[in-house]
Amino acid sequence: MNEKLKYVYIQEVIKYLPSKQKEDIRNELETIIDDQLENEHMSLEDVLIELGNPKDLAYRYLEESPYLIGPKYKDNYLNTIKLIIPINIFIITVLNLVTWILANEFSFVELLDSIFYIAVISFTYITIAFMIAEKVNKKTDNTDAWHPDKMDLEKYDQIPYKQSSIWAGLIIFTIFILLFNIFPEIIGVHSLSTNEHITFFDMENYTKHLIWIDIAYGILLIRLFIRFFLNKKDKISIILSVTLHFVASFILIFVFLTPALLNPSLTLEFANMNFPDFVNFSFIYNIFRLISFIIVLVFVVESYKEISERYKIKKH
Amino acid sequence: MDIKQLIEQNESELRRGLIVLSTLALLKKPHYGYALIQTLEEKGVPIEGNTLYPLLRRLEKKGLLESKWETEASKPRKYYQITDSGITVLEALIQTWNHSTLSLEKIIGGYKNE
């Protein structure tokens, strides 16, 4: 129990420190605590009380004033910027090129404009998200009357969310948000021989449905950021994750199962392009039903995984 | 805030000014963190660990101290020692201290004689 308390205390100090300093300060603190325990015959609790609140001690090591985005999130922030902005630029370039192929209209100026726009927007939102996380982190760390009892000893036993799943989620999210918001007309069927394109969506009324798609994606993005910043599978995180996933899935299914989302002229347009008779409005509607089923399946499987992993941790 | 608290607060401020000077002076010989606290306390400059340990690191970062992990003993320990730059700073601080002591003696002497 003592070793765990010591370990958790040190982790709580070094989490605020730059990665270069963590190992050295961890080793030093271990030695310092052991020396005091041996020589002053104090309890571990008393030694830790004397050392003080882990966050205060960490900030004394840091010396500098509190950050806009502090050491705790700095590495993740930089990695997110380095990953997401190039990927977004790549996606928007690909989508622009696809539009060029479909519409036979290409504007280099427009391409540059959209690249610049997506880079600035991505940078802004990522920076704001991390600034909010830093502020929340400062507020939730209560520095009044700190006592070793207040530390969560189970915290470092919990399996964190895999970084790779969070990155994959962010990339998939980016692809779909760009596709549905900027290039919805691409979603359809294109004939290379005749250079004709059939859009699945009813573009005249599309914006009505887009609002709900964006709300669902917004909820999924919040869920991703909660996983990213909390990065632990405790009861509250899991309930939040499952609930947000359920709400987002429900909204998307509701939208995809709305016949009014689809292009009412699908059957005629398919016939004009000499598609077989079974390829018609109902066929495309059934594809969207299948997509809705997949959304339900993904929700069930992911929720089961999250809850069962939490149950395994608890049992352990 | 009552008088006792005010006295404690100002004593702490006064001591804070002495800590860097005391630490640099004692680190002419290598010390590890806990041993340095013990020595400072014995010499009448008590200091808390959560003040000293970050201070040692800051002084090291500024080039006034250097550190080395000693792994030969049963327990690895990080030893700090003053550098040449640290000695230069220490000697300047000692001069400042001596001047300040003379000035203060005049001021306090004057206060007592009034």
XYZ file of C-alpha atoms in Angstrom, chain A residues 21 23-25 27-29 31-32 34-36 38-40 49-52 57 60-64, chain B residues 32-35 37-38 48-51 53-54 56-58 60-62 67 69 75-78 80:
50
model
C 12.755 15.922 -16.672
C 12.655 10.303 -15.166
C 15.323 12.218 -13.263
C 12.859 13.903 -10.904
C 14.278 8.942 -9.282
C 15.197 11.911 -7.091
C 11.816 12.039 -5.368
C 15.322 8.731 -2.965
C 14.176 11.808 -1.045
C 12.981 6.939 1.244
C 15.641 9.015 3.052
C 13.019 10.834 5.105
C 14.467 5.994 7.133
C 15.978 8.895 9.022
C 13.036 10.671 10.558
C 2.203 16.086 3.566
C 5.540 17.787 4.152
C 6.376 17.632 0.460
C 2.942 19.098 -0.201
C 5.628 20.777 -6.034
C 8.001 24.763 -8.141
C 10.121 22.499 -10.301
C 8.792 24.241 -13.375
C 9.572 27.710 -12.013
C 7.812 29.388 -14.914
C 22.652 14.970 -1.699
C 19.308 16.662 -1.153
C 18.242 15.217 2.161
C 21.704 15.535 3.713
C 18.463 19.820 4.462
C 19.897 18.225 7.610
C 11.476 22.546 3.627
C 12.161 19.867 1.079
C 9.586 21.201 -1.361
C 11.561 24.479 -1.431
C 14.801 20.326 -4.106
C 13.317 22.523 -6.845
C 18.750 22.823 -6.427
C 17.433 21.972 -9.855
C 17.002 25.631 -10.758
C 21.778 23.556 -11.696
C 19.841 24.776 -14.715
C 21.508 28.185 -14.304
C 24.847 17.067 -10.232
C 24.082 10.242 -9.590
C 20.890 3.366 -2.700
C 21.513 5.617 -5.709
C 21.670 9.278 -4.714
C 21.934 12.507 -6.645
C 25.035 18.370 -6.049
